[in-house]
GROMACS .gro file of C-alpha atoms in nm:
model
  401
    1UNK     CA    1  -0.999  -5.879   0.732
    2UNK     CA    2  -0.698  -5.674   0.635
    3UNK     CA    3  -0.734  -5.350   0.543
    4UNK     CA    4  -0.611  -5.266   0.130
    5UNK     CA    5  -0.511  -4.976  -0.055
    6UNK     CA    6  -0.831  -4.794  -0.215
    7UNK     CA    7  -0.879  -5.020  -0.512
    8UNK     CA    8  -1.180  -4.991  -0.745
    9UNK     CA    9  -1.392  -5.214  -0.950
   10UNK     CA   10  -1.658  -5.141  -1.210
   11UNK     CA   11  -1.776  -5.105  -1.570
   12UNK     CA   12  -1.946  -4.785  -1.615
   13UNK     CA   13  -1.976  -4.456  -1.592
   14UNK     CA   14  -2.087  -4.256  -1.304
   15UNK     CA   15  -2.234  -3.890  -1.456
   16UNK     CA   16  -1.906  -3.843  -1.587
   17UNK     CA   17  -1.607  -4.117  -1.550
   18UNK     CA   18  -1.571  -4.444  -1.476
   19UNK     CA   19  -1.426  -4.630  -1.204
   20UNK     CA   20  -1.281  -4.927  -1.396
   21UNK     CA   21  -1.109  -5.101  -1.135
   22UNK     CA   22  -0.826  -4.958  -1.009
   23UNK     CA   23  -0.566  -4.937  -0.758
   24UNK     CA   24  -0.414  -4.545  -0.690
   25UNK     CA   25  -0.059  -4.521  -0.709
   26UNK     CA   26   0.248  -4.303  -0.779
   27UNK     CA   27   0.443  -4.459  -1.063
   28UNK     CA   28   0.803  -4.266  -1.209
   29UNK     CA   29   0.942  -4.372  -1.509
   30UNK     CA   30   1.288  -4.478  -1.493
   31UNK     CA   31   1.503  -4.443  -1.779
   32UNK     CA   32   1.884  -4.574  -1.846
   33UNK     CA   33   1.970  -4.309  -2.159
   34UNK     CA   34   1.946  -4.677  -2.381
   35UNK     CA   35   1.715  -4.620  -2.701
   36UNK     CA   36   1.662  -4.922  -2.897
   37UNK     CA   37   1.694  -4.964  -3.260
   38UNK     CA   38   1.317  -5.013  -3.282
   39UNK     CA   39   1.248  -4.734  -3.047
   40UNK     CA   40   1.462  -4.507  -3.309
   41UNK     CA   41   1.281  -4.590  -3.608
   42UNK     CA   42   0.942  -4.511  -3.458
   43UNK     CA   43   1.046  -4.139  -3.357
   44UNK     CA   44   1.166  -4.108  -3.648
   45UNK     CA   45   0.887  -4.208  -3.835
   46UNK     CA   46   0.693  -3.937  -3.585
   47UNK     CA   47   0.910  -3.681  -3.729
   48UNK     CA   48   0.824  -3.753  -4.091
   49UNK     CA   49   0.465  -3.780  -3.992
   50UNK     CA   50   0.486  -3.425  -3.803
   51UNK     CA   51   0.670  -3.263  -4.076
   52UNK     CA   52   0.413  -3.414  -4.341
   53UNK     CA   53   0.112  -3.220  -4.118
   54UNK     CA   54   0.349  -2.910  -4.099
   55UNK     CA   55   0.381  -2.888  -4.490
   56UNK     CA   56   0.050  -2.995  -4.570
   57UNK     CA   57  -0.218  -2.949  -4.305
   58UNK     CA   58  -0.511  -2.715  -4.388
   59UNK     CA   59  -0.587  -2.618  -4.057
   60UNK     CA   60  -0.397  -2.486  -3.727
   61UNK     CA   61  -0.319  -2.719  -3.481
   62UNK     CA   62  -0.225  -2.711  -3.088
   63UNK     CA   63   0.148  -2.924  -3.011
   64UNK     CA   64  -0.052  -3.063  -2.720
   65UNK     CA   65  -0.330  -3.210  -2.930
   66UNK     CA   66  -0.061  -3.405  -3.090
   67UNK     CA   67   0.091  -3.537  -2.826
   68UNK     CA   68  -0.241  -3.639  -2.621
   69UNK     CA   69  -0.322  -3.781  -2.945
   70UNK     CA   70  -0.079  -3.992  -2.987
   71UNK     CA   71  -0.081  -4.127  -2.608
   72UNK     CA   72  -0.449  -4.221  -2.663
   73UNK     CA   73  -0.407  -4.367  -2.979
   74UNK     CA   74  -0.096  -4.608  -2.853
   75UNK     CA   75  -0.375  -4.747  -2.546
   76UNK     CA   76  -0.654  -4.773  -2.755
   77UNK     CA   77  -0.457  -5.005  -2.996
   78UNK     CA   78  -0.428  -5.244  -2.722
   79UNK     CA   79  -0.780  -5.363  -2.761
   80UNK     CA   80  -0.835  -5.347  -2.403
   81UNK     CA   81  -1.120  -5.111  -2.300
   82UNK     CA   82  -1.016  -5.057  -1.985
   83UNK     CA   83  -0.690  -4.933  -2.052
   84UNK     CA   84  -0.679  -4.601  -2.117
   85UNK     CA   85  -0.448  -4.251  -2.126
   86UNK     CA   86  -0.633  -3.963  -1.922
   87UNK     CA   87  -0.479  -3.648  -2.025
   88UNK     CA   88  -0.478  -3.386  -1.714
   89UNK     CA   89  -0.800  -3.228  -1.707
   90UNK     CA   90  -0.970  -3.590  -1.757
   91UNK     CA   91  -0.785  -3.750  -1.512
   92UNK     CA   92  -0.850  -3.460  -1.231
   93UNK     CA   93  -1.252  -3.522  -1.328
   94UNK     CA   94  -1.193  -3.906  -1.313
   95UNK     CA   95  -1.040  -3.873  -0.970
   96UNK     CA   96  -1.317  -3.624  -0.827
   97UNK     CA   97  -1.589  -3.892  -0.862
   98UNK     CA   98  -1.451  -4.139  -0.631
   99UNK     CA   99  -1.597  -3.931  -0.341
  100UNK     CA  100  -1.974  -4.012  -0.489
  101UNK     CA  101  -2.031  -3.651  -0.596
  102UNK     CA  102  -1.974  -3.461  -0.908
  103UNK     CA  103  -2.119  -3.190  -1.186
  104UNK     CA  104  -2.300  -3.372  -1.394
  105UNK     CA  105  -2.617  -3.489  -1.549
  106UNK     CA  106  -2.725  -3.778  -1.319
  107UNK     CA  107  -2.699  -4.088  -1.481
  108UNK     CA  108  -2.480  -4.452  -1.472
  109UNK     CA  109  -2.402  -4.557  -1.816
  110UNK     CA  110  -2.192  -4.856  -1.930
  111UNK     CA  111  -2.058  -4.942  -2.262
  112UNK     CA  112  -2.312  -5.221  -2.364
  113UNK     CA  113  -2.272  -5.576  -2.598
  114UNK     CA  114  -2.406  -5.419  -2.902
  115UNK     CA  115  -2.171  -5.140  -2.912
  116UNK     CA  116  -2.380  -4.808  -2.777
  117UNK     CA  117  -2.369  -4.650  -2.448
  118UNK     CA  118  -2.655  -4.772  -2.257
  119UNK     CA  119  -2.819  -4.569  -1.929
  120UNK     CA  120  -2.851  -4.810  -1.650
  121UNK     CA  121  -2.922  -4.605  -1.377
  122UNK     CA  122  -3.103  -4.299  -1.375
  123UNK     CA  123  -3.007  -4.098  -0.982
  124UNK     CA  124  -3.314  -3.977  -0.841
  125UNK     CA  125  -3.388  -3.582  -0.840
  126UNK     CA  126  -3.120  -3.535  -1.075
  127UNK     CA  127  -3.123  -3.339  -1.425
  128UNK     CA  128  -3.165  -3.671  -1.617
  129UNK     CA  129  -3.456  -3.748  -1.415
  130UNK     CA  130  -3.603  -3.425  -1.428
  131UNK     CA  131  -3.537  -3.421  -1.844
  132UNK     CA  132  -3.706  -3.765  -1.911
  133UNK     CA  133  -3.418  -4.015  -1.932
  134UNK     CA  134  -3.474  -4.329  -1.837
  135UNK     CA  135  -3.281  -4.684  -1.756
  136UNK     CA  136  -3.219  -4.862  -2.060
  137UNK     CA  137  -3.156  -4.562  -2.319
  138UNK     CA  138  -2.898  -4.558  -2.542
  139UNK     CA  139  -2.689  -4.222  -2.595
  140UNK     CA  140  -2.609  -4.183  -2.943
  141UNK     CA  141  -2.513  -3.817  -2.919
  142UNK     CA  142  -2.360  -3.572  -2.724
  143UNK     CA  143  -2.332  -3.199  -2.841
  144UNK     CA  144  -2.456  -3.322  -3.204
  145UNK     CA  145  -2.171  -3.579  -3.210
  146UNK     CA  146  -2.204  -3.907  -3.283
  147UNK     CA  147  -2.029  -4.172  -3.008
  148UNK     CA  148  -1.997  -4.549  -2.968
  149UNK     CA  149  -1.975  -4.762  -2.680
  150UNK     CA  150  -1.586  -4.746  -2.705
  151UNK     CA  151  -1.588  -4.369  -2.688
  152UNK     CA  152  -1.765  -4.408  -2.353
  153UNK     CA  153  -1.553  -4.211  -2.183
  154UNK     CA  154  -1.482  -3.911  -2.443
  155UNK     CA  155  -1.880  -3.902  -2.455
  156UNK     CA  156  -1.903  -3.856  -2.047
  157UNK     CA  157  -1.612  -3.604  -2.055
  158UNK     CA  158  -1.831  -3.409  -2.283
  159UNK     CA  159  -2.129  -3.438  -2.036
  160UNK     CA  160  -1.963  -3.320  -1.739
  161UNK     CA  161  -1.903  -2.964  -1.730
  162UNK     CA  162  -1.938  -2.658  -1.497
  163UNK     CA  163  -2.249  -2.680  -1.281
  164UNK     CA  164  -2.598  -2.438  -1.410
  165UNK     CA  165  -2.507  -2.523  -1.836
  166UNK     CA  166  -2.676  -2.722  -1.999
  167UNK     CA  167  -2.579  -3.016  -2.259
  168UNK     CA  168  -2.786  -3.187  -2.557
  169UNK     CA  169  -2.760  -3.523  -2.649
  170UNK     CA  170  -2.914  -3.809  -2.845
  171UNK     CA  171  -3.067  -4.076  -2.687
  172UNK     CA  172  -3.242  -4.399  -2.887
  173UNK     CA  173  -3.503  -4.544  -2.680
  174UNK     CA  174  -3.724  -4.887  -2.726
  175UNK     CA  175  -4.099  -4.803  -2.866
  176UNK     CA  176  -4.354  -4.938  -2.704
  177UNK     CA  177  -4.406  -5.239  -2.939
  178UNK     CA  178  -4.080  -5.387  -2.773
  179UNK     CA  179  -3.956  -5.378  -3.181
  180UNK     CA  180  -3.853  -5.020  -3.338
  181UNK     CA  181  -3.629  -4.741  -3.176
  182UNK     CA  182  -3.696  -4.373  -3.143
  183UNK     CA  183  -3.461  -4.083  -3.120
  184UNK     CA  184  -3.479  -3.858  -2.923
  185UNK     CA  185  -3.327  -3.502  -2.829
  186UNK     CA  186  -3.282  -3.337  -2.517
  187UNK     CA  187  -3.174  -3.055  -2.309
  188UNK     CA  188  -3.008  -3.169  -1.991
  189UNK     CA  189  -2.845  -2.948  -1.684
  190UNK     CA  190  -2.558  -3.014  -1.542
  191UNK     CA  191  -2.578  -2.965  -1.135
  192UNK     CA  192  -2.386  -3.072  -0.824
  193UNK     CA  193  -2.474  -3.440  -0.824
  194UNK     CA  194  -2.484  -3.670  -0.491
  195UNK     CA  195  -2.461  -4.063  -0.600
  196UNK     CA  196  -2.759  -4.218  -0.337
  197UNK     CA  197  -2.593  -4.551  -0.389
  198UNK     CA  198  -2.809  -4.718  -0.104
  199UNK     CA  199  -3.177  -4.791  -0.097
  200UNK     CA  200  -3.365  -4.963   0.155
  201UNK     CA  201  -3.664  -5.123   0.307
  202UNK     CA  202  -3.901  -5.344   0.504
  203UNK     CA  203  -4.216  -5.557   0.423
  204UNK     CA  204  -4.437  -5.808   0.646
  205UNK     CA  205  -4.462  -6.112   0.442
  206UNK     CA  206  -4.635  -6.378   0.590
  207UNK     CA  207  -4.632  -6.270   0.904
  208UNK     CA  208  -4.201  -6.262   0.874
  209UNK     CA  209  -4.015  -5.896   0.838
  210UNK     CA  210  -3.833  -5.910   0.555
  211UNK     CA  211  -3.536  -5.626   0.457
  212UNK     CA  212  -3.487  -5.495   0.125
  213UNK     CA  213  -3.117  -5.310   0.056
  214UNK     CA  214  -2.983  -5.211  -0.327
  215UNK     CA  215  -2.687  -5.131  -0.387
  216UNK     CA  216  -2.652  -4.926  -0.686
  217UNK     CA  217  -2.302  -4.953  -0.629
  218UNK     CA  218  -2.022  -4.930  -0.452
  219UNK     CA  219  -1.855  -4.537  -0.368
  220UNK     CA  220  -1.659  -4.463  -0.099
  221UNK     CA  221  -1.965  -4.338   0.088
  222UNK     CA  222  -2.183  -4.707   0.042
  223UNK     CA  223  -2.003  -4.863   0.341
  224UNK     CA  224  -2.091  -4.609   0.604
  225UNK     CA  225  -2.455  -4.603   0.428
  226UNK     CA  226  -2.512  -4.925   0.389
  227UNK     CA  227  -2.376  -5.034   0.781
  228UNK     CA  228  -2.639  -4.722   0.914
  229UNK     CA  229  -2.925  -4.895   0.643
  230UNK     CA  230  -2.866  -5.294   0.752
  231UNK     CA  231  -2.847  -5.103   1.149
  232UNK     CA  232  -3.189  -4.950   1.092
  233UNK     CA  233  -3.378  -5.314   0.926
  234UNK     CA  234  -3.224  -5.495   1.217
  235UNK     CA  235  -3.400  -5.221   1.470
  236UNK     CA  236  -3.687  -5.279   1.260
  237UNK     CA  237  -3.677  -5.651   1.346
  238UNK     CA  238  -3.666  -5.808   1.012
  239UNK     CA  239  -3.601  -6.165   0.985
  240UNK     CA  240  -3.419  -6.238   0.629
  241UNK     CA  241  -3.241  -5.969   0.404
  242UNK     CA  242  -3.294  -5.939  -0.016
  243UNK     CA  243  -2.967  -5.789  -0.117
  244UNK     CA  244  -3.034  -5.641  -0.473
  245UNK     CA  245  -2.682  -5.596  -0.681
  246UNK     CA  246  -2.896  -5.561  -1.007
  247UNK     CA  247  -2.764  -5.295  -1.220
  248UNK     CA  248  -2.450  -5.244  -0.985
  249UNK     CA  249  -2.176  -5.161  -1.225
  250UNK     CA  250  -1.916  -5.204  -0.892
  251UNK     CA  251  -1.696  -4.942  -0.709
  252UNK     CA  252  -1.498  -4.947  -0.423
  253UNK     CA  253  -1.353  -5.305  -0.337
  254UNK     CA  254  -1.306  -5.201  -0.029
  255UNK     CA  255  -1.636  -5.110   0.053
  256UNK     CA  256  -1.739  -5.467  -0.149
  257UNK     CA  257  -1.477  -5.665   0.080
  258UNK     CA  258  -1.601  -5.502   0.409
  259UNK     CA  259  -1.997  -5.593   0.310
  260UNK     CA  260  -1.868  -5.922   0.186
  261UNK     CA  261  -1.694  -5.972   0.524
  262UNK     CA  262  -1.979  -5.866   0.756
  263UNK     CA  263  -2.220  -6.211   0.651
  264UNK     CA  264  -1.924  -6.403   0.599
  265UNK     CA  265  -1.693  -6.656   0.823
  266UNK     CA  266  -1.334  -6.694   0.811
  267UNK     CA  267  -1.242  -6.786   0.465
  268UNK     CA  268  -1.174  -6.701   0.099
  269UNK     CA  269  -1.418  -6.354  -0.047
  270UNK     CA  270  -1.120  -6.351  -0.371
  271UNK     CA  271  -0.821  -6.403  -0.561
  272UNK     CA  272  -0.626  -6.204  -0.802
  273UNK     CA  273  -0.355  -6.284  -1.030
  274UNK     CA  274  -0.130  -6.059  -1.227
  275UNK     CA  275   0.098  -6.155  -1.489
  276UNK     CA  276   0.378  -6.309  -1.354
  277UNK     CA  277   0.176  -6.516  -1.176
  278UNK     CA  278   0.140  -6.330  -0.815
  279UNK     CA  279  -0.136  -6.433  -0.646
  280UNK     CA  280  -0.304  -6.245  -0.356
  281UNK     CA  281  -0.599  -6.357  -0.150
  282UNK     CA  282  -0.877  -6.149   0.044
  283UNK     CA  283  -1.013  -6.305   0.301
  284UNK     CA  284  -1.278  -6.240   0.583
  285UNK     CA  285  -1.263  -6.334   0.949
  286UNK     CA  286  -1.437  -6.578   1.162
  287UNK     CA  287  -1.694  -6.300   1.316
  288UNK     CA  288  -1.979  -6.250   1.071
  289UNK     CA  289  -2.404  -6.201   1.066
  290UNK     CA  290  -2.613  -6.543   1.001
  291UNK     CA  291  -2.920  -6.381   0.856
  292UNK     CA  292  -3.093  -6.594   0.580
  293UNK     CA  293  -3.030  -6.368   0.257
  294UNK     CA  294  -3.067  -6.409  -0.100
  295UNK     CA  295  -2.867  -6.220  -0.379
  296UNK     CA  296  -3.040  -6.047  -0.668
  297UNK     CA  297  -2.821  -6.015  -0.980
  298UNK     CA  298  -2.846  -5.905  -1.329
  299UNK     CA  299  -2.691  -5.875  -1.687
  300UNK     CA  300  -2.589  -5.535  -1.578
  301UNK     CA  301  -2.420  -5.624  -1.275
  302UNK     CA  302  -2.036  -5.618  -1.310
  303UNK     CA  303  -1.705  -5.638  -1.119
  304UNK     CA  304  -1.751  -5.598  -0.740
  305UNK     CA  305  -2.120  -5.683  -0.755
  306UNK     CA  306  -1.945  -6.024  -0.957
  307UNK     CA  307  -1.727  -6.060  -0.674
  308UNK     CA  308  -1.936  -5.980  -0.360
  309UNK     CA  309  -2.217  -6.239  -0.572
  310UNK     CA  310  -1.948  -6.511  -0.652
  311UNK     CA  311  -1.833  -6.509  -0.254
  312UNK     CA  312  -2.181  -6.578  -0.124
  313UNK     CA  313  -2.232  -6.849  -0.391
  314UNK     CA  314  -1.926  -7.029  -0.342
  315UNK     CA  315  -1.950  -7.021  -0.022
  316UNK     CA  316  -2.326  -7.119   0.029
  317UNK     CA  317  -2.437  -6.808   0.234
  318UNK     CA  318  -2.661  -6.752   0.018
  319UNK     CA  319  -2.884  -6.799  -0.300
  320UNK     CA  320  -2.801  -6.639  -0.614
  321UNK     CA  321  -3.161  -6.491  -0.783
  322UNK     CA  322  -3.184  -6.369  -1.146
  323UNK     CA  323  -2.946  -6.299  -1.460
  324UNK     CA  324  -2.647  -6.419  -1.537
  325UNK     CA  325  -2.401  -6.113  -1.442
  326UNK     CA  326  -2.179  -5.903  -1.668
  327UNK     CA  327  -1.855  -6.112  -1.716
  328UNK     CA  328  -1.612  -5.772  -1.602
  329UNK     CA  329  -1.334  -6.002  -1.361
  330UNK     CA  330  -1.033  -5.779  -1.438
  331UNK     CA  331  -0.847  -5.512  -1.219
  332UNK     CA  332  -0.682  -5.208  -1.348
  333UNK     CA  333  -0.449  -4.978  -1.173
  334UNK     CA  334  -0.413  -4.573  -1.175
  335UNK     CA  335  -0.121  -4.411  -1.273
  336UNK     CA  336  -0.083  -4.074  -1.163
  337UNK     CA  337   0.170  -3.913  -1.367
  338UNK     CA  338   0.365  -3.570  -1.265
  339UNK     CA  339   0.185  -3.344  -1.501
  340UNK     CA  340  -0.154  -3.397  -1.446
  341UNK     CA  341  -0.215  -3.678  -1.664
  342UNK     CA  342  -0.218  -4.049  -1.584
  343UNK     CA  343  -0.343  -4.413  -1.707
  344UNK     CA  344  -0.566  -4.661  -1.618
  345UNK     CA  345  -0.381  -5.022  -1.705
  346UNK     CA  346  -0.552  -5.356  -1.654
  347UNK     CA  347  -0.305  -5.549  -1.448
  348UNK     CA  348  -0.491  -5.836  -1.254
  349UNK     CA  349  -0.769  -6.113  -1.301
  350UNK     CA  350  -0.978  -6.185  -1.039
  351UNK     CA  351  -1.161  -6.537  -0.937
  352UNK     CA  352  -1.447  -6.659  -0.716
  353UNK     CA  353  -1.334  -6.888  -0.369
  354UNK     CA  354  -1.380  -7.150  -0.587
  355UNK     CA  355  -1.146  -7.070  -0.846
  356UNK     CA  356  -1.371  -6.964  -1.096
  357UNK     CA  357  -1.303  -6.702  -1.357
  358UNK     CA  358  -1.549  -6.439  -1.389
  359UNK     CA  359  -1.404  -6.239  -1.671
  360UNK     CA  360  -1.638  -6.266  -2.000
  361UNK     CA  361  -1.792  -6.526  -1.810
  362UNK     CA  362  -2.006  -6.373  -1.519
  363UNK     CA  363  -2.189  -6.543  -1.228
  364UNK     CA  364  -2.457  -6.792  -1.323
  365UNK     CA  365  -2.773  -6.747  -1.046
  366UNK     CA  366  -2.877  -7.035  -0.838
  367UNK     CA  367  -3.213  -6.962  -0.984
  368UNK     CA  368  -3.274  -6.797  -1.283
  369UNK     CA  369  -3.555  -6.588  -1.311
  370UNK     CA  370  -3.632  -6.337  -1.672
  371UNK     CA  371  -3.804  -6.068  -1.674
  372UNK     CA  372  -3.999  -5.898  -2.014
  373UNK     CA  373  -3.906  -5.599  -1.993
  374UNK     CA  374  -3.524  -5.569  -1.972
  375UNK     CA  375  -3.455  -5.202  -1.933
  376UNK     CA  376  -3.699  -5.237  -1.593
  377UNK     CA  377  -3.658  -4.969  -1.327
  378UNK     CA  378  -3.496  -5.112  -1.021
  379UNK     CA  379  -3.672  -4.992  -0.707
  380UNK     CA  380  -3.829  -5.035  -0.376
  381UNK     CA  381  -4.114  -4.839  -0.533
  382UNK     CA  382  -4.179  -5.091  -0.814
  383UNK     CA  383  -4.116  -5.417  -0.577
  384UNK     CA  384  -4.454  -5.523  -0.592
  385UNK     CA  385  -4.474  -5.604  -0.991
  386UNK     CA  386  -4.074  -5.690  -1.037
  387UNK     CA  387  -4.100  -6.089  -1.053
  388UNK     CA  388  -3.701  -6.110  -0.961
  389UNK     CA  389  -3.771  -5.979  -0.664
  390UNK     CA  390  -4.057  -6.171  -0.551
  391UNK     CA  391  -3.863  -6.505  -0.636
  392UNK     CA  392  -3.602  -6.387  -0.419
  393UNK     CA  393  -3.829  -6.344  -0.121
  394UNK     CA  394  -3.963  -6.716  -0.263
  395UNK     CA  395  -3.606  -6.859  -0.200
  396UNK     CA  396  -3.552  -6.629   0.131
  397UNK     CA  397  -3.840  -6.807   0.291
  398UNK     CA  398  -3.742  -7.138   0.204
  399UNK     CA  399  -3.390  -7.092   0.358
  400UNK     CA  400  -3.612  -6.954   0.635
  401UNK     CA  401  -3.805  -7.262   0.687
   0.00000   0.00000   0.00000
């Protein structure tokens, strides 16, 4: 397999910013001195607007709050969520979580279907934990103000902040009767987070070994953890592997590719197409690991979890256990930009071997299992009652057989 640029997939929001799918890369404007009739009337219509605020305007105002302002505004109009303006201090905080640490609270949220930000991940030993969050809360508040699930990223901006402070926000969370909400308010610190995006672990089933491995998702450091993980089960002797992308809001396709790769033969993992119809194909080679495996998905698993899922279904190495994923099959690009600042533009769709889109779609499992309780924690600790899980092992043993 050919090795890419550093590209990343994902919906949500690590502690702090999200990696949206992107590829990193300098971009200069160029410019020919032309300025279109159109392009005249809007600055002038910016001039009459900036002159109105100058005459009228109550309050005092910063030049660069204008200008910032604007830039958002102009992305945000695009009705694309994933295209956004980072101004320089957001884009230097967006760019320091790639590494799989950060200051923060300790929690993966993503923008959810019913317009809140929803926690779908809660890190272990991290201030959320230790303050009572859990998966499946909604943030309605940060610092007293009120955000929605397309303020996502303002509302993680506000979260992340220099390490021993503290933050307050809002969370809504489901009452016990499965029916009404409570809100609640809490104190959280902000510390040096680590992102433990691997878990792992064995079980004697039936007198088989069996290895567990979730990825929460994929950073930078998931490939080196994930090879010394899978290196450790083998030593262990297990005979079958439950790969759990549940909850995996994506990462690194690089690190997805190079998993993807490793139990794959020579052929197709994805395709992406841009707008002018390019198409470029990832493939893996011929060398690859035959263990019988099944895939655990979920509603919350998005991008490079859709991709890394789609590859094994299409190409029948293994079963597909749970939810129907997310639907997230685009790719955007970073645009560092001299200042400081930069963008995040959506610039590719990406399909399964087979072709299919995944894009507001998702990946349908093989087998579909529920489960009652939807905001569920995802862990080796709770294995034993988590009914996805044990149908996976169900499916594992009859490839087994």
């Amino acid at each position: 397999m050919k090795k890419l640029g550093k590209i990343f997939l994902a919906l949500a929001l690590s502690a702090g910013l999200a990696f949206t799918g992107y590829i990193v890369g300098l971009n200069h404007p160029s410019t020919n001195g032309q300025i279109t009739k159109t392009d005249q009337a809007h600055l002038e219509d910016m001039h009459i607007l900036r002159d109105l605020l100058d005459k009228n305007f109550l309050f005092d105002y910063k030049e660069e709050d204008l200008y910032e302002g604007s830039l958002k505004g102009m992305f945000a109009n695009l009705g694309d969520p994933y295209t956004q303006y980072y101004t320089a201090d957001e884009f230097k905080k967006l760019m320091e979580t790639l590494d799989g640490r950060y200051k923060g609270i300790g929690v993966l949220v993503q923008a959810s279907k019913e317009g809140f930000i929803k926690v779908v991940q809660v890190f272990d030993d991290s201030p959320a934990a230790e303050a009572g969050l859990k998966a499946g809360d909604y943030i309605i508040k940060v610092e007293g103000k009120e955000y929605s699930a397309d303020q996502m990223e303002d509302a993680v901006a506000v979260m992340k902040g220099e390490e021993d402070t503290d933050v307050k926000i809002t969370i809504r969370r489901m009452e016990k009767d499965g029916k009404n909400f409570k809100d609640i308010d809490l104190k959280v610190a902000r510390r040096d987070v680590k992102v433990d995006t691997i878990d792992d672990a064995s079980f004697t089933i039936k007198g088989k070994k069996i290895g567990y491995i979730h990825i929460k998702s994929f950073d930078d450091v998931t490939g080196e953890d994930f090879n010394a993980s899978y290196k450790k089960l083998k030593d262990q002797g297990i005979k079958g592997l439950v790969l759990d992308l549940r909850n995996n809001p994506g990462g690194s396709l690089d690190v997805c590719l190079a998993i993807a790769d490793k139990f794959l033969g020579k052929g197709v993992i994805v395709t992406t197409e841009d707008k002018k119809g390019k198409v470029i194909t990832e493939e893996s080679d011929e060398a690859n690991d035959d263990i019988p495996m099944t895939v655990l998905v979920n509603e919350n698993s998005a991008s490079a979890s859709e991709i890394l899922s789609g590859a094994f279904k299409d190409r029948k190495r293994a079963k597909i256990v749970g939810k129907k994923t997310f639907g997230k099959g685009i790719v955007q690009k970073l645009f560092p930009l001299e200042d400081g600042s930069g963008a995040k533009i959506t610039i590719s769709e990406y399909h399964t071997p087979s072709g299919a889109k995944i894009n507001k779609i998702g990946v349908k499992p093989d087998v579909e299992v529920d489960v009652e309780d939807q905001n569920q924690e995802i862990n080796k600790q709770n294995l034993s009652k988590d009914i996805q899980f044990k149908k996976a092992v169900q499916v594992l043993f009859s490839e087994m057989d």
